[in-house]
Amino acid sequence: MAQKPNQPEETLDPSDWAEVRAIAHRMIDDSVDQLSQLRNRPAWQPMPNAVRESFQSAVPTGPTALADVYHEMQQNLMPYPMGNTHPRFWGWYMGAGNFTGALGEFLGAINGSNLGGGNTAAAELDRQVVSWLKDMMGFPKSASGTLTSGGSMANAIGLNVARNVMAGVDVRLEGVTALPQPLRYYASDQAHSCHQKALEMLGLGSRALRLVPSDAYFCMDTKALERMIAEDRAQGLRPACAIATVGTTNTGAIDDINEIAKICRRENLWFHVDGCIGALIKIAPKSHRLVDGIQHADSLALDPHKWLHAPFEAGCALVRDAKQHFATFNLHGDYLEEKPRGVAAGEYLFDYGYELSRGFKALKIWMSLKEQGSEKFGRLIDQNIAQGDYLMQLIKANPKLELMAPTKINIVCFRYCGNGGNEEKLKTLNTEIMLRIQEAGTAVPTDTTLRGKYCLRAAINNHRTQCQDLDLLVAETIRIGDELQAAI
Ligand SMILES: *Cc1c(COP(=O)(O)O)cnc(C)c1O
């Protein structure tokens, strides 16, 4: 006779669903208040020490009522976010999120499916989102793709397929020490750091990434690319892959996609496009020509958490040849055999990337795309590009400001010069301007250094930004700059 354990059985479900329902309703109400009142909040604010210290408390071994847990979050967490949902946040390169996407995160968790695969509607929806992204990018139906945590992971997937295809040996079996020739990848000196990390992870080493000089527009010098490929061949290395950046992080520069594609075809290189910033320009009715040619990439990384404003995280890798993609990642344990029927029927999704268990990232993208339509997202991309142009004009029109890079899309690099000064002085001055603007909660620009010149940078990847917000940024930059200069 089987003996049932004599402990009473426990569960994580609440004992009083009605109470939890009421708290959950309040959470939604507070969320709507928060988003609808964003303009009246600081773009960012520092947290008091007491708040920071509250995160040092030890593991809670006993229970706390959900209402109290939520109260603590309202006190210590919610007032101190990064600020990228705010209309005047232009730091690094983020998306601004959206309410429907946030509901998608929640409902995805309620659905609870593991998107490693399975015979579920969730898996079909995941495939549909990838297929929509393929269509939006002009990729053929036969291409494959996978949603990832972000662009770094999406790029790593593309560079991994490239390595396996170009290795000249079964690199999954033999490993990189068996490569007949060291592989070389090429990207402009403006390329994102994630490519180096990916090559380190792939065992090829950072030396495998050759940085091609960029021209006056911060685009890859394609003549230099051709020279470097020839040099490397002459030295017995194997040129394997060129990475075109479509929208660089520093300045938004767009490499000459078609020229790089041509070189790849002629030289027999894998053609990867890092489109984390710019690939989605493809759906913008006014600007789409800027990225014509990305549809010819062998692999493409894009970032729905940037210009589709999916709440973090959501990236996507697309690969033209689905077989090569599958051959790079497919691997099943004994416990993961596919079946003709039942819950394990259909193709697993984990065969297209590193991760086995996967979250339901697709739902937040699916819901916002359905609700708004891709045309709206395209118009919002054009809107940000027009705002970038507007900010550039404001800067050019003001003799106290200096435009630091050509503005092609929505990233504007500039600095206050007032009555001038050496590089070091200008850096100190502009850093202080930036920090004061951030600390006042006015706006969040960040900074960068372009060819040794320090500058402020506004990446207007934000569906809430209006031109008046950019007027304020310029006015405050000049006001604070003038004040600081007068004090010296
Ligand atoms: C943001 C970005 C990445 C990295 O993407 P994550 O989503 O942050 O991992 C890669 N390349 C470019 C050009 C980017 O702007």
Tab-separated table of C-alpha atoms in Angstrom, residues 63-448:
chain	number	residue	atom	x	y	z
A	63	PRO	CA	6.314	35.088	3.998
A	64	THR	CA	5.342	38.719	3.378
A	65	ALA	CA	1.835	39.678	2.264
A	66	LEU	CA	1.718	40.464	-1.473
A	67	ALA	CA	0.291	43.907	-0.666
A	68	ASP	CA	3.392	44.645	1.423
A	69	VAL	CA	5.739	43.302	-1.234
A	70	TYR	CA	4.077	45.583	-3.748
A	71	HIS	CA	4.212	48.532	-1.352
A	72	GLU	CA	7.964	48.087	-0.962
A	73	MET	CA	8.368	48.039	-4.761
A	74	GLN	CA	6.375	51.223	-5.061
A	75	GLN	CA	8.653	52.871	-2.526
A	76	ASN	CA	12.032	51.590	-3.614
A	77	LEU	CA	11.873	50.318	-7.167
A	78	MET	CA	9.368	52.054	-9.367
A	79	PRO	CA	10.532	55.678	-8.805
A	80	TYR	CA	14.105	54.903	-9.961
A	81	PRO	CA	14.032	53.350	-13.418
A	82	MET	CA	16.536	53.955	-16.208
A	83	GLY	CA	14.114	56.387	-17.788
A	84	ASN	CA	13.968	55.022	-21.319
A	85	THR	CA	10.172	55.107	-21.248
A	86	HIS	CA	10.345	58.899	-20.736
A	87	PRO	CA	9.856	61.242	-23.729
A	88	ARG	CA	13.219	62.918	-23.088
A	89	PHE	CA	15.371	59.825	-22.767
A	90	TRP	CA	17.923	59.583	-25.583
A	91	GLY	CA	20.706	57.604	-23.905
A	92	TRP	CA	22.790	54.855	-25.554
A	93	TYR	CA	20.286	53.179	-27.839
A	94	MET	CA	17.092	51.902	-26.278
A	95	GLY	CA	13.474	51.408	-27.067
A	96	ALA	CA	10.817	53.246	-25.080
A	97	GLY	CA	8.604	50.220	-24.408
A	98	ASN	CA	4.835	50.258	-24.763
A	99	PHE	CA	1.910	49.356	-22.557
A	100	THR	CA	0.536	46.599	-24.762
A	101	GLY	CA	3.984	45.038	-24.886
A	102	ALA	CA	4.097	45.122	-21.087
A	103	LEU	CA	0.740	43.352	-20.969
A	104	GLY	CA	2.233	40.845	-23.416
A	105	GLU	CA	5.062	40.135	-20.955
A	106	PHE	CA	2.524	39.495	-18.249
A	107	LEU	CA	0.153	37.406	-20.352
A	108	GLY	CA	3.070	35.417	-21.781
A	109	ALA	CA	3.993	34.483	-18.234
A	110	ILE	CA	0.389	33.590	-17.447
A	111	ASN	CA	0.331	31.349	-20.536
A	112	GLY	CA	3.553	29.987	-19.096
A	113	SER	CA	4.733	28.016	-22.128
A	114	ASN	CA	8.394	27.212	-22.558
A	115	LEU	CA	9.249	28.394	-26.054
A	116	GLY	CA	11.934	25.755	-26.500
A	117	GLY	CA	9.274	24.244	-28.735
A	118	GLY	CA	6.332	21.956	-28.288
A	119	ASN	CA	2.970	21.476	-29.898
A	120	THR	CA	1.502	24.722	-28.565
A	121	ALA	CA	-0.211	27.809	-29.929
A	122	ALA	CA	2.579	29.770	-28.277
A	123	ALA	CA	5.166	28.057	-30.513
A	124	GLU	CA	3.044	28.783	-33.591
A	125	LEU	CA	2.798	32.419	-32.530
A	126	ASP	CA	6.595	32.542	-32.067
A	127	ARG	CA	7.036	31.173	-35.603
A	128	GLN	CA	4.555	33.711	-36.905
A	129	VAL	CA	6.457	36.632	-35.365
A	130	VAL	CA	9.726	35.379	-36.880
A	131	SER	CA	7.946	35.012	-40.202
A	132	TRP	CA	6.568	38.580	-39.943
A	133	LEU	CA	10.065	39.875	-39.205
A	134	LYS	CA	11.372	37.951	-42.235
A	135	ASP	CA	8.695	39.583	-44.406
A	136	MET	CA	9.396	43.029	-42.966
A	137	MET	CA	13.093	42.603	-43.783
A	138	GLY	CA	12.428	41.271	-47.285
A	139	PHE	CA	13.913	37.862	-46.474
A	140	PRO	CA	12.590	34.857	-48.442
A	141	LYS	CA	10.006	32.556	-46.872
A	142	SER	CA	12.580	29.764	-46.935
A	143	ALA	CA	14.870	31.649	-44.529
A	144	SER	CA	14.967	30.742	-40.848
A	145	GLY	CA	15.086	32.858	-37.759
A	146	THR	CA	14.873	32.901	-34.008
A	147	LEU	CA	13.998	35.378	-31.314
A	148	THR	CA	16.849	36.028	-28.928
A	149	SER	CA	17.460	37.982	-25.767
A	150	GLY	CA	18.865	40.836	-27.820
A	151	GLY	CA	21.127	41.958	-30.609
A	152	SER	CA	24.336	40.645	-29.062
A	153	MET	CA	22.930	37.133	-29.048
A	154	ALA	CA	21.413	37.576	-32.519
A	155	ASN	CA	24.767	38.664	-33.917
A	156	ALA	CA	26.516	35.761	-32.188
A	157	ILE	CA	24.132	33.349	-33.891
A	158	GLY	CA	24.881	34.820	-37.325
A	159	LEU	CA	28.639	34.784	-36.730
A	160	ASN	CA	28.419	31.211	-35.433
A	161	VAL	CA	26.648	29.951	-38.557
A	162	ALA	CA	29.257	31.838	-40.608
A	163	ARG	CA	32.073	30.105	-38.714
A	164	ASN	CA	30.623	26.639	-39.196
A	165	VAL	CA	29.957	27.178	-42.903
A	166	MET	CA	33.355	28.746	-43.601
A	167	ALA	CA	35.470	26.562	-41.303
A	168	GLY	CA	36.578	24.047	-43.947
A	169	VAL	CA	36.252	21.295	-41.350
A	170	ASP	CA	33.413	19.901	-39.213
A	171	VAL	CA	34.030	22.429	-36.479
A	172	ARG	CA	31.207	21.120	-34.272
A	173	LEU	CA	32.995	17.791	-34.144
A	174	GLU	CA	36.653	18.765	-34.329
A	175	GLY	CA	36.672	22.159	-32.630
A	176	VAL	CA	38.510	25.281	-33.676
A	177	THR	CA	41.970	23.768	-33.159
A	178	ALA	CA	41.282	21.678	-36.280
A	179	LEU	CA	40.674	24.703	-38.524
A	180	PRO	CA	42.945	24.319	-41.573
A	181	GLN	CA	43.373	28.109	-41.692
A	182	PRO	CA	42.622	30.790	-39.105
A	183	LEU	CA	39.378	32.580	-39.994
A	184	ARG	CA	39.085	36.327	-40.366
A	185	TYR	CA	35.978	38.479	-39.930
A	186	TYR	CA	35.777	42.122	-41.022
A	187	ALA	CA	33.767	44.966	-39.524
A	188	SER	CA	34.274	48.717	-39.508
A	189	ASP	CA	36.077	50.397	-36.626
A	190	GLN	CA	32.615	51.711	-35.663
A	191	ALA	CA	31.131	48.223	-35.224
A	192	HIS	CA	29.520	47.197	-31.946
A	193	SER	CA	31.665	45.481	-29.305
A	194	CYS	CA	29.358	42.440	-29.306
A	195	HIS	CA	31.105	41.092	-32.431
A	196	GLN	CA	34.421	40.819	-30.638
A	197	LYS	CA	32.711	39.095	-27.717
A	198	ALA	CA	31.039	36.671	-30.111
A	199	LEU	CA	34.340	35.752	-31.775
A	200	GLU	CA	35.930	35.258	-28.368
A	201	MET	CA	33.050	32.981	-27.402
A	202	LEU	CA	33.341	31.097	-30.700
A	203	GLY	CA	36.952	30.295	-29.853
A	204	LEU	CA	38.288	32.321	-32.775
A	205	GLY	CA	39.802	35.016	-30.589
A	206	SER	CA	39.469	38.757	-30.863
A	207	ARG	CA	42.346	38.772	-33.350
A	208	ALA	CA	39.956	37.137	-35.811
A	209	LEU	CA	38.060	40.432	-35.994
A	210	ARG	CA	39.792	42.873	-38.297
A	211	LEU	CA	38.601	46.432	-37.924
A	212	VAL	CA	38.312	48.148	-41.262
A	213	PRO	CA	38.888	51.923	-41.102
A	214	SER	CA	35.819	54.102	-41.524
A	215	ASP	CA	35.571	57.151	-43.773
A	216	ALA	CA	34.572	60.753	-43.026
A	217	TYR	CA	30.951	59.599	-42.706
A	218	PHE	CA	31.916	56.858	-40.213
A	219	CYS	CA	31.059	54.199	-42.824
A	220	MET	CA	33.305	51.269	-43.647
A	221	ASP	CA	35.973	52.120	-46.228
A	222	THR	CA	35.187	49.325	-48.667
A	223	LYS	CA	38.443	49.782	-50.598
A	224	ALA	CA	40.273	49.125	-47.349
A	225	LEU	CA	38.090	46.039	-46.842
A	226	GLU	CA	39.198	44.668	-50.217
A	227	ARG	CA	42.834	45.384	-49.400
A	228	MET	CA	42.635	43.656	-46.038
A	229	ILE	CA	40.977	40.581	-47.551
A	230	ALA	CA	43.784	40.338	-50.127
A	231	GLU	CA	46.466	40.830	-47.462
A	232	ASP	CA	44.986	38.150	-45.258
A	233	ARG	CA	44.726	35.662	-48.123
A	234	ALA	CA	48.346	36.333	-49.011
A	235	GLN	CA	49.273	35.491	-45.425
A	236	GLY	CA	47.483	32.137	-45.514
A	237	LEU	CA	44.498	33.255	-43.433
A	238	ARG	CA	40.935	32.543	-44.481
A	239	PRO	CA	38.694	35.602	-44.949
A	240	ALA	CA	35.362	34.234	-43.762
A	241	CYS	CA	32.813	36.943	-43.092
A	242	ALA	CA	32.182	40.648	-43.552
A	243	ILE	CA	29.887	42.430	-41.136
A	244	ALA	CA	28.070	45.492	-42.426
A	245	THR	CA	26.708	47.750	-39.710
A	246	VAL	CA	23.395	49.301	-40.633
A	247	GLY	CA	23.201	52.127	-38.138
A	248	THR	CA	26.328	52.342	-35.995
A	249	THR	CA	25.904	52.955	-32.298
A	250	ASN	CA	28.158	56.013	-32.213
A	251	THR	CA	26.673	58.030	-35.057
A	252	GLY	CA	24.033	55.968	-36.882
A	253	ALA	CA	26.268	55.531	-39.927
A	254	ILE	CA	25.057	53.003	-42.485
A	255	ASP	CA	27.746	50.975	-44.240
A	256	ASP	CA	27.511	50.554	-48.013
A	257	ILE	CA	25.439	47.385	-47.865
A	258	ASN	CA	25.387	46.669	-51.578
A	259	GLU	CA	29.091	47.221	-52.092
A	260	ILE	CA	29.983	44.977	-49.144
A	261	ALA	CA	27.537	42.342	-50.422
A	262	LYS	CA	29.232	42.482	-53.823
A	263	ILE	CA	32.679	42.052	-52.290
A	264	CYS	CA	31.398	39.094	-50.247
A	265	ARG	CA	29.986	37.388	-53.315
A	266	ARG	CA	33.134	37.953	-55.351
A	267	GLU	CA	35.478	36.895	-52.556
A	268	ASN	CA	33.271	34.080	-51.281
A	269	LEU	CA	32.707	35.520	-47.813
A	270	TRP	CA	29.683	35.176	-45.562
A	271	PHE	CA	27.735	38.452	-45.542
A	272	HIS	CA	26.400	39.351	-42.115
A	273	VAL	CA	24.430	42.519	-41.388
A	274	ASP	CA	24.282	44.011	-37.907
A	275	GLY	CA	20.973	45.799	-38.217
A	276	CYS	CA	20.271	46.159	-34.502
A	277	ILE	CA	19.705	49.858	-34.980
A	278	GLY	CA	18.828	50.316	-38.612
A	279	ALA	CA	17.340	47.126	-40.063
A	280	LEU	CA	13.824	48.200	-39.157
A	281	ILE	CA	14.228	51.327	-41.313
A	282	LYS	CA	13.219	48.835	-43.997
A	283	ILE	CA	9.564	49.358	-42.963
A	284	ALA	CA	9.755	53.180	-42.854
A	285	PRO	CA	7.791	54.630	-45.797
A	286	LYS	CA	10.123	57.619	-46.295
A	287	SER	CA	13.529	56.271	-45.323
A	288	HIS	CA	13.513	52.621	-46.350
A	289	ARG	CA	15.912	53.185	-49.266
A	290	LEU	CA	18.678	53.868	-46.747
A	291	VAL	CA	18.830	50.169	-45.965
A	292	ASP	CA	18.086	48.668	-49.333
A	293	GLY	CA	20.139	45.522	-49.759
A	294	ILE	CA	19.842	44.084	-46.241
A	295	GLN	CA	17.500	41.483	-47.725
A	296	HIS	CA	20.567	39.968	-49.431
A	297	ALA	CA	22.408	39.246	-46.186
A	298	ASP	CA	23.347	35.641	-45.387
A	299	SER	CA	22.489	36.491	-41.804
A	300	LEU	CA	20.923	39.532	-40.188
A	301	ALA	CA	20.612	40.655	-36.585
A	302	LEU	CA	17.840	43.032	-35.607
A	303	ASP	CA	16.480	44.266	-32.330
A	304	PRO	CA	12.719	44.485	-31.694
A	305	HIS	CA	13.513	46.014	-28.286
A	306	LYS	CA	14.961	49.018	-30.082
A	307	TRP	CA	12.786	50.420	-32.909
A	308	LEU	CA	9.770	48.186	-32.297
A	309	HIS	CA	9.804	49.307	-28.647
A	310	ALA	CA	9.204	45.814	-27.294
A	311	PRO	CA	9.869	45.892	-23.544
A	312	PHE	CA	13.289	44.327	-22.851
A	313	GLU	CA	14.332	41.822	-24.035
A	314	ALA	CA	13.769	40.878	-27.656
A	315	GLY	CA	16.296	40.440	-30.434
A	316	CYS	CA	16.087	38.421	-33.631
A	317	ALA	CA	18.521	36.547	-35.868
A	318	LEU	CA	17.569	35.698	-39.448
A	319	VAL	CA	19.544	33.277	-41.616
A	320	ARG	CA	19.002	32.998	-45.365
A	321	ASP	CA	19.795	29.267	-45.553
A	322	ALA	CA	17.655	27.517	-42.951
A	323	LYS	CA	19.635	24.271	-43.341
A	324	GLN	CA	22.906	25.940	-42.393
A	325	HIS	CA	21.224	27.577	-39.418
A	326	PHE	CA	19.738	24.273	-38.236
A	327	ALA	CA	23.001	22.401	-38.800
A	328	THR	CA	24.782	24.846	-36.502
A	329	PHE	CA	22.528	24.429	-33.484
A	330	ASN	CA	20.471	21.279	-33.752
A	331	LEU	CA	21.093	18.867	-30.890
A	332	HIS	CA	18.660	16.791	-28.842
A	333	GLY	CA	19.146	14.909	-25.627
A	334	ASP	CA	17.467	11.508	-25.285
A	335	TYR	CA	14.663	13.223	-23.422
A	336	LEU	CA	13.968	15.571	-26.340
A	337	GLU	CA	12.974	13.259	-29.162
A	338	GLU	CA	10.395	14.730	-31.516
A	339	LYS	CA	7.134	12.806	-31.753
A	340	PRO	CA	4.504	12.577	-34.486
A	341	ARG	CA	1.718	13.443	-32.020
A	342	GLY	CA	1.212	14.863	-28.563
A	343	VAL	CA	2.868	17.826	-26.864
A	344	ALA	CA	6.320	17.206	-28.400
A	345	ALA	CA	5.052	17.117	-32.016
A	346	GLY	CA	6.481	19.617	-34.511
A	347	GLU	CA	9.923	21.097	-34.855
A	348	TYR	CA	11.669	22.315	-31.716
A	349	LEU	CA	12.531	25.999	-31.632
A	350	PHE	CA	15.738	25.520	-29.636
A	351	ASP	CA	17.417	24.016	-32.710
A	352	TYR	CA	18.060	27.560	-33.961
A	353	GLY	CA	20.047	29.015	-31.093
A	354	TYR	CA	21.983	28.415	-27.880
A	355	GLU	CA	19.132	28.453	-25.416
A	356	LEU	CA	16.881	25.508	-24.724
A	357	SER	CA	14.310	26.953	-22.350
A	358	ARG	CA	13.056	30.136	-23.897
A	359	GLY	CA	10.646	32.803	-22.672
A	360	PHE	CA	7.547	33.884	-24.550
A	361	LYS	CA	9.160	36.991	-26.054
A	362	ALA	CA	7.074	36.695	-29.192
A	363	LEU	CA	3.798	37.633	-27.527
A	364	LYS	CA	4.705	41.223	-26.641
A	365	ILE	CA	5.873	41.808	-30.229
A	366	TRP	CA	2.824	40.061	-31.689
A	367	MET	CA	0.347	42.040	-29.605
A	368	SER	CA	1.836	45.463	-30.404
A	369	LEU	CA	2.240	44.665	-34.103
A	370	LYS	CA	-1.390	43.503	-34.289
A	371	GLU	CA	-2.666	46.480	-32.350
A	372	GLN	CA	-0.703	49.182	-34.177
A	373	GLY	CA	0.093	47.638	-37.547
A	374	SER	CA	3.574	47.628	-39.054
A	375	GLU	CA	2.822	50.857	-40.967
A	376	LYS	CA	2.517	52.781	-37.729
A	377	PHE	CA	5.885	51.481	-36.568
A	378	GLY	CA	7.320	52.509	-39.947
A	379	ARG	CA	5.946	56.033	-39.557
A	380	LEU	CA	7.369	56.276	-36.030
A	381	ILE	CA	10.796	55.380	-37.408
A	382	ASP	CA	10.494	58.161	-39.994
A	383	GLN	CA	9.333	60.478	-37.206
A	384	ASN	CA	12.482	59.803	-35.162
A	385	ILE	CA	14.671	60.293	-38.228
A	386	ALA	CA	12.954	63.642	-38.923
A	387	GLN	CA	13.494	64.615	-35.278
A	388	GLY	CA	17.188	63.749	-35.643
A	389	ASP	CA	17.318	66.089	-38.614
A	390	TYR	CA	15.524	68.796	-36.608
A	391	LEU	CA	17.985	68.525	-33.719
A	392	MET	CA	20.865	68.671	-36.184
A	393	GLN	CA	19.442	71.891	-37.622
A	394	LEU	CA	19.078	73.433	-34.161
A	395	ILE	CA	22.717	72.625	-33.465
A	396	LYS	CA	23.966	73.940	-36.789
A	397	ALA	CA	22.026	77.164	-36.280
A	398	ASN	CA	23.654	77.872	-32.938
A	399	PRO	CA	27.259	79.114	-32.985
A	400	LYS	CA	27.812	77.940	-29.391
A	401	LEU	CA	27.183	74.333	-30.425
A	402	GLU	CA	29.184	72.076	-32.696
A	403	LEU	CA	27.816	69.156	-34.689
A	404	MET	CA	30.326	66.311	-34.298
A	405	ALA	CA	29.198	63.836	-36.973
A	406	PRO	CA	26.955	63.851	-40.003
A	407	THR	CA	23.413	62.962	-38.916
A	408	LYS	CA	21.880	60.430	-41.249
A	409	ILE	CA	19.235	58.917	-39.014
A	410	ASN	CA	18.224	59.497	-35.398
A	411	ILE	CA	21.583	59.759	-33.645
A	412	VAL	CA	22.976	63.242	-33.132
A	413	CYS	CA	26.471	63.903	-31.780
A	414	PHE	CA	27.224	67.428	-30.647
A	415	ARG	CA	28.891	69.533	-28.006
A	416	TYR	CA	28.844	72.910	-26.394
A	417	CYS	CA	31.916	74.950	-27.284
A	418	GLY	CA	30.881	78.458	-26.194
A	419	ASN	CA	34.083	80.406	-26.540
A	420	GLY	CA	36.139	77.314	-27.192
A	421	GLY	CA	38.983	75.651	-25.330
A	422	ASN	CA	41.229	72.640	-25.694
A	423	GLU	CA	39.973	69.068	-25.926
A	424	GLU	CA	40.382	68.395	-22.222
A	425	LYS	CA	38.508	71.537	-21.200
A	426	LEU	CA	35.682	70.774	-23.604
A	427	LYS	CA	35.388	67.273	-22.225
A	428	THR	CA	35.158	68.498	-18.637
A	429	LEU	CA	32.645	71.160	-19.636
A	430	ASN	CA	30.392	68.884	-21.663
A	431	THR	CA	30.504	66.059	-19.127
A	432	GLU	CA	29.310	68.487	-16.495
A	433	ILE	CA	26.529	69.766	-18.778
A	434	MET	CA	25.377	66.197	-19.384
A	435	LEU	CA	25.435	65.219	-15.723
A	436	ARG	CA	23.493	68.305	-14.700
A	437	ILE	CA	20.843	67.691	-17.345
A	438	GLN	CA	20.529	64.082	-16.147
A	439	GLU	CA	20.508	64.935	-12.461
A	440	ALA	CA	17.913	67.670	-12.870
A	441	GLY	CA	15.680	65.027	-14.439
A	442	THR	CA	15.333	67.211	-17.529
A	443	ALA	CA	16.524	64.667	-20.074
A	444	VAL	CA	18.946	61.816	-20.578
A	445	PRO	CA	21.542	62.359	-23.284
A	446	THR	CA	24.689	60.220	-23.002
A	447	ASP	CA	28.172	60.721	-24.437
A	448	THR	CA	30.812	59.227	-26.681
